[in-house]
CSV table of C-alpha atoms and ligand atoms in Angstrom, one decimal:
chain,number,residue,atom,x,y,z
A,1,MET,CA,-0.1,-0.1,0.2
A,2,VAL,CA,1.6,3.0,-0.8
A,3,THR,CA,1.3,6.0,2.0
A,4,ARG,CA,1.0,9.8,1.1
A,5,MET,CA,3.1,12.3,2.4
A,6,GLN,CA,1.3,14.9,4.0
A,7,PRO,CA,2.1,18.0,2.5
A,8,ASP,CA,4.7,19.8,4.7
A,9,LEU,CA,3.6,23.3,6.0
A,10,SER,CA,6.1,23.5,8.3
A,11,VAL,CA,8.2,27.5,7.8
A,12,ARG,CA,11.2,29.4,8.8
A,13,ILE,CA,11.2,32.6,9.6
A,14,GLY,CA,14.8,34.3,10.4
A,15,LYS,CA,16.0,32.5,13.3
A,16,LEU,CA,12.4,30.7,14.3
A,17,ASP,CA,11.6,26.9,12.6
A,18,LEU,CA,7.2,27.4,13.1
A,19,ALA,CA,5.4,23.8,12.8
A,20,TYR,CA,3.1,25.7,11.1
A,21,PRO,CA,3.1,28.9,9.2
A,22,THR,CA,-0.1,30.2,10.9
A,23,LEU,CA,0.7,32.7,13.8
A,24,MET,CA,-1.9,33.9,16.1
A,25,GLY,CA,-2.2,38.2,16.1
A,26,SER,CA,-1.4,40.1,18.8
A,27,GLY,CA,-4.5,41.8,21.3
A,28,CYS,CA,-6.2,38.5,20.3
A,29,TYR,CA,-5.3,35.3,21.2
A,30,GLY,CA,-4.4,36.5,25.1
A,31,SER,CA,-0.9,34.4,26.1
A,32,GLY,CA,-2.9,31.4,24.5
A,33,ALA,CA,-3.9,29.5,27.6
A,34,GLU,CA,-7.3,31.7,27.3
A,35,PHE,CA,-7.6,29.6,23.9
A,36,GLU,CA,-6.4,26.0,25.2
A,37,PRO,CA,-9.6,24.7,26.2
A,38,PHE,CA,-10.8,24.9,22.5
A,39,VAL,CA,-7.8,24.5,20.6
A,40,ASP,CA,-4.8,22.5,20.1
A,41,LEU,CA,-2.1,25.2,20.2
A,42,ALA,CA,0.2,22.3,19.2
A,43,ARG,CA,-1.7,23.0,15.7
A,44,ILE,CA,-0.9,26.4,15.0
A,45,GLY,CA,3.0,27.7,14.9
A,46,GLY,CA,2.7,30.4,17.6
A,47,VAL,CA,1.0,33.0,20.3
A,48,VAL,CA,2.1,37.0,19.5
A,49,LEU,CA,2.0,38.5,23.1
A,50,LYS,CA,0.5,41.8,23.5
A,51,SER,CA,2.4,44.3,22.9
A,52,VAL,CA,4.5,45.0,26.1
A,53,THR,CA,6.0,48.5,27.0
A,54,ARG,CA,8.2,50.3,29.3
A,55,ALA,CA,5.9,51.7,31.6
A,56,PRO,CA,2.9,50.3,32.6
A,57,ARG,CA,-0.3,51.8,30.9
A,58,LEU,CA,-3.8,51.8,31.8
A,59,GLY,CA,-5.0,52.3,27.7
A,60,ASN,CA,-7.6,54.5,26.0
A,61,PRO,CA,-11.2,55.4,28.0
A,62,THR,CA,-13.8,53.0,27.2
A,63,PRO,CA,-15.8,52.5,24.5
A,64,ARG,CA,-13.1,50.8,23.1
A,65,LEU,CA,-13.9,48.2,20.1
A,66,VAL,CA,-17.0,49.2,17.9
A,67,HIS,CA,-18.2,46.5,15.9
A,68,THR,CA,-17.7,47.3,11.8
A,69,PRO,CA,-19.3,45.6,8.9
A,70,ALA,CA,-17.1,43.5,8.2
A,71,GLY,CA,-14.7,43.9,10.8
A,72,MET,CA,-13.4,45.8,14.4
A,73,LEU,CA,-12.4,49.1,15.2
A,74,ASN,CA,-10.8,49.5,18.4
A,75,ALA,CA,-8.4,51.5,20.5
A,76,ILE,CA,-7.2,49.9,23.3
A,77,GLY,CA,-4.0,51.7,23.8
A,78,LEU,CA,-1.6,48.8,24.8
A,79,GLN,CA,-3.2,48.0,28.5
A,80,ASN,CA,-0.3,46.5,29.7
A,81,PRO,CA,1.4,46.4,33.7
A,82,GLY,CA,4.7,46.9,32.2
A,83,ILE,CA,7.9,45.3,31.8
A,84,ALA,CA,9.2,45.0,35.0
A,85,TRP,CA,5.4,43.1,36.1
A,86,TYR,CA,5.4,41.0,33.3
A,87,LEU,CA,8.7,39.6,34.3
A,88,ALA,CA,8.1,39.0,36.9
A,89,HIS,CA,4.6,37.2,36.6
A,90,ASP,CA,3.6,36.7,33.6
A,91,VAL,CA,6.8,35.6,31.3
A,92,ALA,CA,7.2,32.3,33.6
A,93,LYS,CA,3.5,30.3,32.5
A,94,PHE,CA,4.9,31.1,29.2
A,95,ALA,CA,7.2,28.5,29.4
A,96,SER,CA,5.0,24.9,29.1
A,97,ARG,CA,3.2,26.7,25.3
A,98,PRO,CA,3.4,23.7,22.7
A,99,CYS,CA,3.7,25.9,20.4
A,100,LYS,CA,6.3,28.6,19.8
A,101,VAL,CA,5.9,31.9,21.9
A,102,ILE,CA,7.0,35.6,20.5
A,103,GLY,CA,7.1,38.7,22.4
A,104,SER,CA,6.0,41.9,20.8
A,105,VAL,CA,8.0,45.5,22.0
A,106,ALA,CA,5.9,49.1,21.8
A,107,GLY,CA,7.2,52.3,22.9
A,108,PHE,CA,7.3,55.7,22.9
A,109,SER,CA,10.8,56.7,21.9
A,110,VAL,CA,13.8,55.1,20.5
A,111,ASP,CA,14.5,53.9,24.0
A,112,ASP,CA,11.8,52.2,25.1
A,113,TYR,CA,12.3,49.5,22.7
A,114,ALA,CA,15.0,49.1,23.4
A,115,VAL,CA,15.5,48.5,26.7
A,116,VAL,CA,11.8,45.9,26.8
A,117,CYS,CA,13.5,44.3,23.2
A,118,GLU,CA,16.9,43.6,25.5
A,119,GLN,CA,14.9,42.8,28.5
A,120,LEU,CA,11.9,40.0,26.8
A,121,ALA,CA,14.6,38.9,24.7
A,122,ALA,CA,16.8,38.0,27.7
A,123,ARG,CA,14.2,34.8,28.6
A,124,ASP,CA,14.2,32.1,27.4
A,125,GLU,CA,10.4,31.5,27.4
A,126,ILE,CA,10.1,33.9,25.1
A,127,HIS,CA,11.4,32.8,21.1
A,128,ALA,CA,10.5,35.6,19.2
A,129,ILE,CA,10.4,38.9,19.0
A,130,GLU,CA,7.9,41.4,17.4
A,131,LEU,CA,8.3,45.1,17.2
A,132,ASN,CA,5.1,47.1,17.0
A,133,ILE,CA,6.1,50.4,15.5
A,134,SER,CA,2.4,51.9,15.7
A,135,CYS,CA,3.4,54.2,18.3
A,136,PRO,CA,3.8,57.9,18.2
A,137,ASN,CA,7.3,59.2,18.8
A,138,VAL,CA,7.0,62.0,21.7
A,139,ALA,CA,10.2,63.5,21.0
A,140,SER,CA,9.0,63.8,17.5
A,141,GLU,CA,5.5,65.7,17.5
A,142,GLY,CA,4.0,62.1,18.2
A,143,GLU,CA,4.7,60.8,14.4
A,144,THR,CA,4.4,57.1,14.2
A,145,PHE,CA,7.2,55.2,13.5
A,146,ALA,CA,6.0,53.3,11.2
A,147,CYS,CA,5.0,56.0,8.9
A,148,ASP,CA,8.5,57.3,8.7
A,149,PRO,CA,11.5,55.9,7.0
A,150,ARG,CA,14.1,56.9,9.3
A,151,LEU,CA,11.9,57.1,12.4
A,152,THR,CA,12.1,53.6,11.4
A,153,ALA,CA,15.0,52.3,10.5
A,154,ARG,CA,15.9,53.7,14.2
A,155,VAL,CA,14.3,51.4,16.3
A,156,VAL,CA,15.2,48.8,14.4
A,157,ARG,CA,18.6,49.6,14.7
A,158,ALA,CA,17.9,50.6,17.9
A,159,ALA,CA,16.6,46.1,19.0
A,160,ARG,CA,18.3,44.9,16.7
A,161,ALA,CA,21.8,45.8,18.8
A,162,THR,CA,19.6,44.3,21.7
A,163,THR,CA,18.9,40.4,21.1
A,164,GLY,CA,20.3,37.7,18.8
A,165,LYS,CA,16.9,36.4,19.2
A,166,THR,CA,14.5,37.0,15.6
A,167,LEU,CA,13.4,40.0,15.3
A,168,ILE,CA,10.1,41.1,13.2
A,169,VAL,CA,8.9,44.3,12.2
A,170,LYS,CA,5.4,45.5,11.8
A,171,LEU,CA,4.5,47.2,9.6
A,172,SER,CA,1.5,50.2,8.7
A,173,PRO,CA,-0.3,50.7,6.0
A,174,ASN,CA,-1.2,53.7,7.5
A,175,VAL,CA,1.3,55.1,4.7
A,176,THR,CA,1.6,55.4,0.8
A,177,ASP,CA,4.6,53.7,0.2
A,178,ILE,CA,5.3,51.1,2.4
A,179,ALA,CA,7.6,49.7,-0.2
A,180,ALA,CA,10.6,52.1,1.2
A,181,ILE,CA,9.6,51.5,4.9
A,182,ALA,CA,9.6,48.0,4.7
A,183,ARG,CA,13.4,48.4,3.0
A,184,GLU,CA,14.9,50.4,5.9
A,185,ALA,CA,13.5,48.1,8.3
A,186,GLU,CA,15.4,45.6,6.4
A,187,ALA,CA,18.9,47.4,6.2
A,188,ALA,CA,18.2,48.2,9.8
A,189,GLY,CA,18.6,44.3,10.5
A,190,ALA,CA,15.6,43.3,10.5
A,191,ASP,CA,15.0,38.9,10.2
A,192,ALA,CA,11.5,39.5,9.2
A,193,LEU,CA,8.7,41.8,8.5
A,194,ALA,CA,4.7,41.4,9.8
A,195,VAL,CA,2.3,43.3,7.2
A,196,VAL,CA,0.2,44.7,8.2
A,197,ASN,CA,-1.7,46.0,11.0
A,198,THR,CA,-4.8,47.9,11.8
A,199,VAL,CA,-5.6,50.6,9.5
A,200,ARG,CA,-6.9,54.2,11.3
A,201,GLY,CA,-10.4,54.4,11.2
A,202,MET,CA,-13.4,55.8,13.2
A,203,ALA,CA,-16.8,56.0,13.8
A,204,ILE,CA,-19.5,58.5,14.9
A,205,ASP,CA,-22.9,57.9,16.8
A,206,VAL,CA,-26.0,60.0,15.0
A,207,ASP,CA,-27.7,60.5,17.9
A,208,ALA,CA,-25.2,61.2,19.6
A,209,TRP,CA,-23.6,63.2,17.3
A,210,HIS,CA,-20.1,62.3,19.1
A,211,PRO,CA,-17.2,59.6,18.3
A,212,ARG,CA,-17.9,56.0,19.2
A,213,LEU,CA,-14.6,55.2,20.4
A,214,GLY,CA,-13.6,56.6,23.6
A,215,ASN,CA,-9.9,57.8,21.8
A,216,VAL,CA,-12.0,59.2,18.4
A,217,THR,CA,-9.7,57.3,16.0
A,218,GLY,CA,-9.2,53.0,16.4
A,219,GLY,CA,-7.0,50.5,14.0
A,220,LEU,CA,-9.7,48.7,11.9
A,221,SER,CA,-9.2,44.7,11.4
A,222,GLY,CA,-11.0,42.1,9.9
A,223,PRO,CA,-12.0,41.6,6.4
A,224,ALA,CA,-12.6,44.7,5.8
A,225,ILE,CA,-8.7,45.4,5.7
A,226,ARG,CA,-8.1,42.7,3.6
A,227,PRO,CA,-8.0,43.7,-0.4
A,228,ILE,CA,-5.5,46.6,1.3
A,229,ALA,CA,-3.0,43.7,3.5
A,230,VAL,CA,-3.3,41.6,0.4
A,231,LEU,CA,-2.2,44.4,-1.9
A,232,ALA,CA,1.0,45.9,1.4
A,233,VAL,CA,2.7,42.3,1.2
A,234,TYR,CA,3.0,42.1,-2.7
A,235,GLU,CA,4.1,45.3,-2.6
A,236,VAL,CA,6.5,44.1,0.5
A,237,ALA,CA,7.6,41.2,-1.0
A,238,ARG,CA,9.1,42.9,-3.9
A,239,ALA,CA,11.1,45.1,-2.1
A,240,VAL,CA,12.8,43.9,0.4
A,241,LYS,CA,14.5,39.2,0.7
A,242,ILE,CA,13.6,38.8,4.4
A,243,PRO,CA,11.0,37.0,4.9
A,244,ILE,CA,6.9,37.9,5.1
A,245,VAL,CA,4.2,37.3,8.0
A,246,GLY,CA,0.9,38.4,6.2
A,247,GLN,CA,-2.6,39.5,8.8
A,248,GLY,CA,-5.3,41.7,8.2
A,249,GLY,CA,-9.0,40.1,8.0
A,250,ILE,CA,-7.8,36.8,7.5
A,251,GLU,CA,-11.3,34.3,8.1
A,252,THR,CA,-10.5,31.3,5.4
A,253,VAL,CA,-8.5,28.9,4.2
A,254,THR,CA,-8.9,30.6,1.2
A,255,ASP,CA,-8.4,34.4,2.6
A,256,ALA,CA,-4.7,32.7,3.8
A,257,LEU,CA,-3.5,30.8,0.4
A,258,GLU,CA,-3.9,35.0,-1.4
A,259,PHE,CA,-2.0,36.2,1.7
A,260,PHE,CA,1.3,33.1,0.9
A,261,LEU,CA,0.5,33.6,-2.7
A,262,ALA,CA,1.2,36.9,-2.6
A,263,GLY,CA,4.3,37.1,-0.9
A,264,ALA,CA,3.7,35.8,2.7
A,265,SER,CA,5.8,32.6,4.3
A,266,ALA,CA,3.2,32.9,7.1
A,267,ILE,CA,0.7,34.4,8.2
A,268,SER,CA,-1.2,35.9,11.2
A,269,ILE,CA,-4.7,35.2,12.5
A,270,GLY,CA,-6.2,38.0,14.9
A,271,THR,CA,-9.8,39.5,14.6
A,272,ALA,CA,-11.6,36.0,13.5
A,273,ASN,CA,-9.9,34.2,16.8
A,274,PHE,CA,-12.8,36.6,18.3
A,275,THR,CA,-15.6,35.1,16.6
A,276,ASP,CA,-14.4,30.8,16.0
A,277,PRO,CA,-11.3,29.9,17.8
A,278,ARG,CA,-11.2,27.0,15.6
A,279,VAL,CA,-10.0,29.0,12.8
A,280,PRO,CA,-6.7,28.7,13.0
A,281,GLU,CA,-7.1,24.7,12.4
A,282,THR,CA,-10.0,24.7,10.1
A,283,ILE,CA,-6.9,26.9,8.0
A,284,VAL,CA,-4.2,24.0,8.6
A,285,ASP,CA,-6.0,21.4,7.6
A,286,GLY,CA,-7.2,23.9,4.9
A,287,LEU,CA,-4.0,24.4,3.7
A,288,SER,CA,-3.5,20.8,3.8
A,289,GLU,CA,-5.6,19.7,1.9
A,290,TYR,CA,-5.1,21.9,-0.8
A,291,LEU,CA,-1.6,21.1,-1.5
A,292,ALA,CA,-2.1,18.0,-1.2
A,293,ARG,CA,-4.8,18.3,-4.0
A,294,ARG,CA,-2.0,20.1,-6.7
A,295,LYS,CA,0.3,17.6,-5.5
A,296,LEU,CA,2.6,19.7,-4.1
A,297,ALA,CA,5.0,18.6,-1.1
A,298,SER,CA,5.7,22.2,0.8
A,299,ILE,CA,3.6,25.0,1.8
A,300,ARG,CA,6.8,27.2,0.6
A,301,ASP,CA,5.6,26.0,-2.8
A,302,ILE,CA,3.7,28.5,-3.4
A,303,VAL,CA,5.0,31.6,-1.4
A,304,GLY,CA,4.9,34.5,-3.9
A,305,ARG,CA,3.7,32.4,-7.0
A,306,ALA,CA,0.7,35.5,-8.2
A,307,ASN,CA,3.9,37.5,-8.1
A,308,LEU,CA,3.4,39.0,-11.2
A,309,GLY,CA,6.6,41.2,-12.5
A,310,PHE,CA,6.3,44.6,-12.4
A,311,ALA,CA,5.5,45.6,-16.0
A,312,ASN,CA,2.5,43.0,-15.2
A,313,ALA,CA,0.7,44.2,-12.0
A,314,TYR,CA,1.3,47.9,-13.7
A,315,GLN,CA,0.0,47.7,-16.7
A,316,PHE,CA,-2.2,50.3,-16.1
A,317,GLU,CA,-1.9,54.2,-15.2
A,318,GLY,CA,-4.4,53.8,-12.5
A,319,ASP,CA,-6.1,51.7,-10.2
A,320,GLU,CA,-10.3,52.2,-10.1
A,321,GLY,CA,-12.2,52.6,-13.0
B,401,LIG,C1,-8.3,44.1,20.1
B,401,LIG,C2,-7.1,43.8,19.0
B,401,LIG,C3,-6.1,44.1,20.2
B,401,LIG,C4,-4.9,44.4,19.0
B,401,LIG,N1,-3.3,45.4,19.9
B,401,LIG,C5,-2.3,44.6,18.9
B,401,LIG,C6,-0.9,45.0,20.3
B,401,LIG,O1,-1.1,45.0,21.4
B,401,LIG,N2,-0.3,45.0,19.8
B,401,LIG,C7,-0.1,44.5,18.2
B,401,LIG,O2,1.0,45.2,17.6
B,401,LIG,N3,-1.1,44.7,17.7
B,401,LIG,C8,-2.4,44.4,17.9
B,401,LIG,N4,-3.7,44.0,17.7
B,401,LIG,C9,-3.3,44.1,15.2
B,401,LIG,C10,-3.5,43.0,15.2
B,401,LIG,O3,-2.7,41.6,16.0
B,401,LIG,C11,-3.3,42.4,13.7
B,401,LIG,O4,-2.5,43.0,13.1
B,401,LIG,C12,-4.6,43.2,12.8
B,401,LIG,O5,-6.2,43.0,13.4
B,401,LIG,C13,-4.3,43.1,11.3
B,401,LIG,O6,-5.3,41.5,11.8
B,401,LIG,P1,-6.7,40.8,12.1
B,401,LIG,O7,-7.3,41.5,11.1
B,401,LIG,O8,-7.0,39.3,11.5
B,401,LIG,O9,-7.1,40.7,12.9
B,401,LIG,C14,-4.9,44.0,17.4
B,401,LIG,C15,-6.0,44.1,17.3
B,401,LIG,C16,-7.3,44.5,17.5
B,401,LIG,C17,-8.3,43.1,17.2
């Protein structure tokens, strides 16, 4: 009897080996423990933890979440206990996870990122670091790190100097030229790029004549942003050589495939976990079936396969109409 080999879903992101190409998005999966009763954590690649900052943060005023027709707006405001408490009370609990654990670092100065990254990466429980650079830099009038190539380069260089562990830099879609930011992050020492974080947005209560979010503005996630995210992956993939973790609105295996075909080596699932914690396992099953049906040995065989040459991709003057 001939036994057919299961397609290989393992991927390597920098120095990080993942058994499955699926990460759970920061802020959307707790530490993994919250989901353990519902899913087999051994069947996901890894969890990206909620972003942690140098000082404790209470987060933004409520309401912090607004449902939208195809996703949600959030303005949590990086609520977290600060790195000292986190190291003393939380990190040890991550040691027994049957998947990889990726720490997420946020900050409001270059120094913040370096300090938190160094302390978090020094812990054995943390296998890699993601830099959430969608934060305002207090030294330059609140300009977002991820929206400025120079600031991106500075913050990545500073974090890079503190650790040899895999450094994933998470880019923002709220920019004109994401490829330019991606190139700076790569040149400054990023091992991989997470593409993309939430899209800025707001919602208004028409009875109260008031913004719905306590913070006024927030970040849009879920299926509404998927085409924006797929394009961002597509453009970043042609700008850099380092691997990409694609994310933004992934709910089904077809959604996931779009990201791999655009050029992502792995994907991240965030908002979908709130409505169905089995989505990551369903996607893993679906990827296996898809590859087997096409007699492909590995998920790596499809990465970037829909990423056409520039002449094909940009043969028209504009995209609309
Ligand atoms: C409630 C909520 C909290 C989030 N918190 C963080 C965070 O702390 N750090 C971060 O880098 N991204 C955070 N994100 C962004 C997600 O990790 C993800 O990149 C984004 O939502 C797009 O993917 P999705 O559409 O699958 O959710 C958060 C998203 C949501 C919805």
